[in-house]
Amino acid sequence: MSAIKLIVGLGNPGKEYEQTRHNVGFWFVDELAWAWRATFKEEKKFFGEVARVSRPEGDVWLLKPNTFMNRSGQAVAALAQFYKIKPSEIMVVHDELDIACGRIKFKLGGGNGGHNGLKDIQARLSTPDYYRLRLGIDHPGDRNLVVGYVLNKPSAEDRQKIDDSIAKSLRGLPKIMAGEFEEAMRELHSK
């Protein structure tokens, strides 16, 4: 079992996307950077904002791609290849339509569920075998409404549920970082 060496938060760059559901991954890594006292810096060669954190288990990289969602893999692959980080040492944090707002799922591998960020990461890494921390945002009910839904702000009630799920995920992160994946899943998947 590999330790997590790269935590990627998915989102879209720019003020107009900052508060949208699709940026839940950015919200998570921003909170994590604050908790770990890390500072993001623009890194052109990694196509994003990067923070390096010295942890007891070794260096951990935080990444917010600046490539827009559908090109997220460009940033992930560039950093992973440069630092020789294996896919099994990567955790991608993203919004998940197929999970109720405020719920969390943690898993290794699997499909991309139509998520453009995951599709590109999978293509660039040539494998689906990386960890995903999936933060539920609900589904609008009709697939034709998905793009507008993910690119809009959640209601105040939904934002609170998402913020609570981020806080719960941060509490479960030490287990993930210690490689205690089963325990982390039990904790994160509970109501």
mmCIF file of C-alpha atoms in Angstrom:
data_model
loop_
_atom_site.group_PDB
_atom_site.id
_atom_site.type_symbol
_atom_site.label_atom_id
_atom_site.label_comp_id
_atom_site.label_asym_id
_atom_site.label_seq_id
_atom_site.Cartn_x
_atom_site.Cartn_y
_atom_site.Cartn_z
ATOM 1 C CA MET A 1 0.000 0.000 0.000
ATOM 2 C CA SER A 2 1.348 3.396 -0.991
ATOM 3 C CA ALA A 3 1.298 6.540 1.071
ATOM 4 C CA ILE A 4 -0.459 9.542 -0.451
ATOM 5 C CA LYS A 5 2.146 11.968 -1.829
ATOM 6 C CA LEU A 6 -0.048 14.184 -4.019
ATOM 7 C CA ILE A 7 -3.462 15.619 -3.146
ATOM 8 C CA VAL A 8 -5.203 17.248 -6.089
ATOM 9 C CA GLY A 9 -8.255 19.448 -5.697
ATOM 10 C CA LEU A 10 -10.287 19.781 -8.881
ATOM 11 C CA GLY A 11 -11.933 23.005 -9.948
ATOM 12 C CA ASN A 12 -11.883 25.749 -12.541
ATOM 13 C CA PRO A 13 -9.612 28.797 -12.231
ATOM 14 C CA GLY A 14 -11.001 32.317 -12.169
ATOM 15 C CA LYS A 15 -13.235 34.451 -9.971
ATOM 16 C CA GLU A 16 -16.412 33.528 -11.882
ATOM 17 C CA TYR A 17 -16.021 29.842 -10.889
ATOM 18 C CA GLU A 18 -14.732 30.304 -7.340
ATOM 19 C CA GLN A 19 -18.044 29.649 -5.571
ATOM 20 C CA THR A 20 -19.448 27.023 -7.968
ATOM 21 C CA ARG A 21 -20.170 23.383 -7.091
ATOM 22 C CA HIS A 22 -17.524 22.192 -9.566
ATOM 23 C CA ASN A 23 -14.861 23.857 -7.371
ATOM 24 C CA VAL A 24 -15.460 21.704 -4.302
ATOM 25 C CA GLY A 25 -12.009 20.137 -4.769
ATOM 26 C CA PHE A 26 -10.380 23.570 -4.665
ATOM 27 C CA TRP A 27 -12.336 24.375 -1.482
ATOM 28 C CA PHE A 28 -10.990 21.195 0.132
ATOM 29 C CA VAL A 29 -7.299 21.779 -0.705
ATOM 30 C CA ASP A 30 -7.589 25.444 0.324
ATOM 31 C CA GLU A 31 -8.856 24.324 3.759
ATOM 32 C CA LEU A 32 -6.140 21.664 3.939
ATOM 33 C CA ALA A 33 -3.427 24.184 3.016
ATOM 34 C CA TRP A 34 -4.707 26.480 5.757
ATOM 35 C CA ALA A 35 -4.715 23.627 8.320
ATOM 36 C CA TRP A 36 -1.210 22.515 7.279
ATOM 37 C CA ARG A 37 0.064 26.125 7.065
ATOM 38 C CA ALA A 38 1.009 25.673 3.416
ATOM 39 C CA THR A 39 1.079 28.395 0.795
ATOM 40 C CA PHE A 40 0.155 27.849 -2.836
ATOM 41 C CA LYS A 41 2.461 29.214 -5.528
ATOM 42 C CA GLU A 42 1.814 29.415 -9.245
ATOM 43 C CA GLU A 43 3.995 26.786 -10.979
ATOM 44 C CA LYS A 44 3.831 27.112 -14.757
ATOM 45 C CA LYS A 45 5.649 23.814 -15.403
ATOM 46 C CA PHE A 46 2.916 22.022 -13.394
ATOM 47 C CA PHE A 47 0.036 24.016 -14.944
ATOM 48 C CA GLY A 48 -1.363 25.036 -11.579
ATOM 49 C CA GLU A 49 -0.930 26.257 -8.048
ATOM 50 C CA VAL A 50 1.287 24.022 -5.946
ATOM 51 C CA ALA A 51 2.127 23.772 -2.249
ATOM 52 C CA ARG A 52 4.740 21.460 -0.738
ATOM 53 C CA VAL A 53 4.208 20.283 2.814
ATOM 54 C CA SER A 54 6.774 18.454 4.948
ATOM 55 C CA ARG A 55 4.838 15.846 6.918
ATOM 56 C CA PRO A 56 6.020 13.120 9.307
ATOM 57 C CA GLU A 57 5.278 10.585 6.534
ATOM 58 C CA GLY A 58 7.311 12.612 4.018
ATOM 59 C CA ASP A 59 6.687 15.439 1.586
ATOM 60 C CA VAL A 60 3.137 15.849 0.323
ATOM 61 C CA TRP A 61 2.234 18.020 -2.652
ATOM 62 C CA LEU A 62 -1.046 19.924 -2.939
ATOM 63 C CA LEU A 63 -2.180 20.875 -6.439
ATOM 64 C CA LYS A 64 -4.913 23.071 -7.889
ATOM 65 C CA PRO A 65 -4.765 22.744 -11.697
ATOM 66 C CA ASN A 66 -5.163 26.010 -13.646
ATOM 67 C CA THR A 67 -6.069 24.128 -16.817
ATOM 68 C CA PHE A 68 -9.861 24.101 -16.444
ATOM 69 C CA MET A 69 -11.593 20.895 -15.462
ATOM 70 C CA ASN A 70 -11.396 18.976 -18.738
ATOM 71 C CA ARG A 71 -7.575 19.319 -18.867
ATOM 72 C CA SER A 72 -6.862 18.534 -15.186
ATOM 73 C CA GLY A 73 -4.750 15.517 -16.127
ATOM 74 C CA GLN A 74 -2.156 17.772 -17.758
ATOM 75 C CA ALA A 75 -1.290 19.292 -14.380
ATOM 76 C CA VAL A 76 -1.541 16.020 -12.432
ATOM 77 C CA ALA A 77 0.671 14.104 -14.885
ATOM 78 C CA ALA A 78 3.279 16.895 -15.072
ATOM 79 C CA LEU A 79 3.763 17.034 -11.294
ATOM 80 C CA ALA A 80 3.514 13.259 -10.783
ATOM 81 C CA GLN A 81 6.086 12.529 -13.502
ATOM 82 C CA PHE A 82 8.494 15.211 -12.273
ATOM 83 C CA TYR A 83 8.471 13.944 -8.662
ATOM 84 C CA LYS A 84 8.084 10.249 -9.627
ATOM 85 C CA ILE A 85 4.751 9.920 -7.834
ATOM 86 C CA LYS A 86 2.846 6.756 -8.740
ATOM 87 C CA PRO A 87 -0.918 6.865 -9.472
ATOM 88 C CA SER A 88 -1.510 4.829 -6.277
ATOM 89 C CA GLU A 89 0.107 7.712 -4.327
ATOM 90 C CA ILE A 90 -2.340 10.295 -5.687
ATOM 91 C CA MET A 91 -5.646 11.374 -4.159
ATOM 92 C CA VAL A 92 -7.998 13.481 -6.275
ATOM 93 C CA VAL A 93 -10.698 15.454 -4.457
ATOM 94 C CA HIS A 94 -13.728 16.330 -6.574
ATOM 95 C CA ASP A 95 -17.431 17.117 -6.717
ATOM 96 C CA GLU A 96 -19.693 14.097 -7.182
ATOM 97 C CA LEU A 97 -23.173 14.372 -8.734
ATOM 98 C CA ASP A 98 -24.139 10.792 -7.833
ATOM 99 C CA ILE A 99 -23.793 11.315 -4.086
ATOM 100 C CA ALA A 100 -26.200 13.282 -1.889
ATOM 101 C CA CYS A 101 -25.064 16.759 -0.955
ATOM 102 C CA GLY A 102 -22.886 16.599 2.133
ATOM 103 C CA ARG A 103 -22.082 12.879 1.845
ATOM 104 C CA ILE A 104 -18.550 11.575 1.203
ATOM 105 C CA LYS A 105 -17.131 8.528 -0.554
ATOM 106 C CA PHE A 106 -13.478 7.488 -0.617
ATOM 107 C CA LYS A 107 -12.209 4.837 -3.002
ATOM 108 C CA LEU A 108 -9.349 3.586 -5.129
ATOM 109 C CA GLY A 109 -9.902 3.384 -8.871
ATOM 110 C CA GLY A 110 -13.190 2.853 -10.642
ATOM 111 C CA GLY A 111 -14.985 4.676 -13.415
ATOM 112 C CA ASN A 112 -15.072 8.405 -13.981
ATOM 113 C CA GLY A 113 -18.870 8.774 -13.821
ATOM 114 C CA GLY A 114 -18.734 11.201 -16.733
ATOM 115 C CA HIS A 115 -16.622 13.654 -14.703
ATOM 116 C CA ASN A 116 -14.412 15.468 -17.230
ATOM 117 C CA GLY A 117 -11.627 16.110 -14.748
ATOM 118 C CA LEU A 118 -11.384 12.416 -13.844
ATOM 119 C CA LYS A 119 -11.602 11.393 -17.511
ATOM 120 C CA ASP A 120 -8.566 13.528 -18.358
ATOM 121 C CA ILE A 121 -6.565 12.409 -15.313
ATOM 122 C CA GLN A 122 -7.263 8.764 -16.145
ATOM 123 C CA ALA A 123 -6.191 9.330 -19.766
ATOM 124 C CA ARG A 124 -2.972 11.151 -18.784
ATOM 125 C CA LEU A 125 -1.985 8.636 -16.083
ATOM 126 C CA SER A 126 -3.017 5.677 -18.300
ATOM 127 C CA THR A 127 -4.833 4.122 -15.326
ATOM 128 C CA PRO A 128 -7.917 4.681 -13.168
ATOM 129 C CA ASP A 129 -6.007 3.399 -10.122
ATOM 130 C CA TYR A 130 -5.628 6.531 -8.046
ATOM 131 C CA TYR A 131 -7.580 7.479 -4.909
ATOM 132 C CA ARG A 132 -10.675 9.634 -5.105
ATOM 133 C CA LEU A 133 -12.260 11.626 -2.316
ATOM 134 C CA ARG A 134 -15.735 12.241 -3.702
ATOM 135 C CA LEU A 135 -17.701 15.099 -2.123
ATOM 136 C CA GLY A 136 -21.422 14.879 -2.853
ATOM 137 C CA ILE A 137 -23.181 17.817 -4.487
ATOM 138 C CA ASP A 138 -26.466 16.079 -5.563
ATOM 139 C CA HIS A 139 -27.777 15.739 -9.105
ATOM 140 C CA PRO A 140 -30.144 18.272 -10.692
ATOM 141 C CA GLY A 141 -32.367 15.387 -11.830
ATOM 142 C CA ASP A 142 -31.908 15.781 -15.580
ATOM 143 C CA ARG A 143 -28.596 15.173 -17.342
ATOM 144 C CA ASN A 144 -29.284 18.135 -19.649
ATOM 145 C CA LEU A 145 -29.125 20.409 -16.587
ATOM 146 C CA VAL A 146 -25.792 19.108 -15.260
ATOM 147 C CA VAL A 147 -23.445 21.701 -16.823
ATOM 148 C CA GLY A 148 -25.475 24.656 -15.569
ATOM 149 C CA TYR A 149 -25.867 22.977 -12.178
ATOM 150 C CA VAL A 150 -22.166 22.299 -11.503
ATOM 151 C CA LEU A 151 -21.172 25.761 -12.769
ATOM 152 C CA ASN A 152 -23.520 27.546 -10.375
ATOM 153 C CA LYS A 153 -23.352 28.406 -6.693
ATOM 154 C CA PRO A 154 -25.021 25.982 -4.284
ATOM 155 C CA SER A 155 -27.796 27.277 -2.048
ATOM 156 C CA ALA A 156 -26.723 28.455 1.416
ATOM 157 C CA GLU A 157 -28.091 25.208 2.889
ATOM 158 C CA ASP A 158 -26.198 23.039 0.385
ATOM 159 C CA ARG A 159 -23.017 25.085 0.856
ATOM 160 C CA GLN A 160 -23.224 24.397 4.592
ATOM 161 C CA LYS A 161 -23.592 20.650 3.925
ATOM 162 C CA ILE A 162 -20.597 20.735 1.574
ATOM 163 C CA ASP A 163 -18.516 22.730 4.077
ATOM 164 C CA ASP A 164 -19.449 20.178 6.764
ATOM 165 C CA SER A 165 -18.371 17.326 4.472
ATOM 166 C CA ILE A 166 -15.042 19.086 3.867
ATOM 167 C CA ALA A 167 -14.527 19.471 7.630
ATOM 168 C CA LYS A 168 -15.378 15.781 8.154
ATOM 169 C CA SER A 169 -12.991 14.796 5.334
ATOM 170 C CA LEU A 170 -10.199 16.803 6.951
ATOM 171 C CA ARG A 171 -10.846 14.971 10.246
ATOM 172 C CA GLY A 172 -10.572 11.643 8.378
ATOM 173 C CA LEU A 173 -7.449 12.638 6.464
ATOM 174 C CA PRO A 174 -4.923 11.465 9.112
ATOM 175 C CA LYS A 175 -6.221 7.900 8.644
ATOM 176 C CA ILE A 176 -5.863 8.227 4.862
ATOM 177 C CA MET A 177 -2.349 9.637 5.223
ATOM 178 C CA ALA A 178 -1.436 6.767 7.586
ATOM 179 C CA GLY A 179 -2.633 4.255 4.979
ATOM 180 C CA GLU A 180 -5.557 3.166 7.190
ATOM 181 C CA PHE A 181 -7.911 3.205 4.209
ATOM 182 C CA GLU A 182 -10.576 0.808 5.577
ATOM 183 C CA GLU A 183 -10.904 2.811 8.818
ATOM 184 C CA ALA A 184 -10.989 6.049 6.817
ATOM 185 C CA MET A 185 -13.817 4.697 4.648
ATOM 186 C CA ARG A 186 -15.836 3.588 7.675
ATOM 187 C CA GLU A 187 -15.478 7.047 9.221
ATOM 188 C CA LEU A 188 -16.062 9.069 6.058
ATOM 189 C CA HIS A 189 -18.966 7.020 4.710
ATOM 190 C CA SER A 190 -20.940 7.178 7.990
ATOM 191 C CA LYS A 191 -23.682 9.798 8.314
#
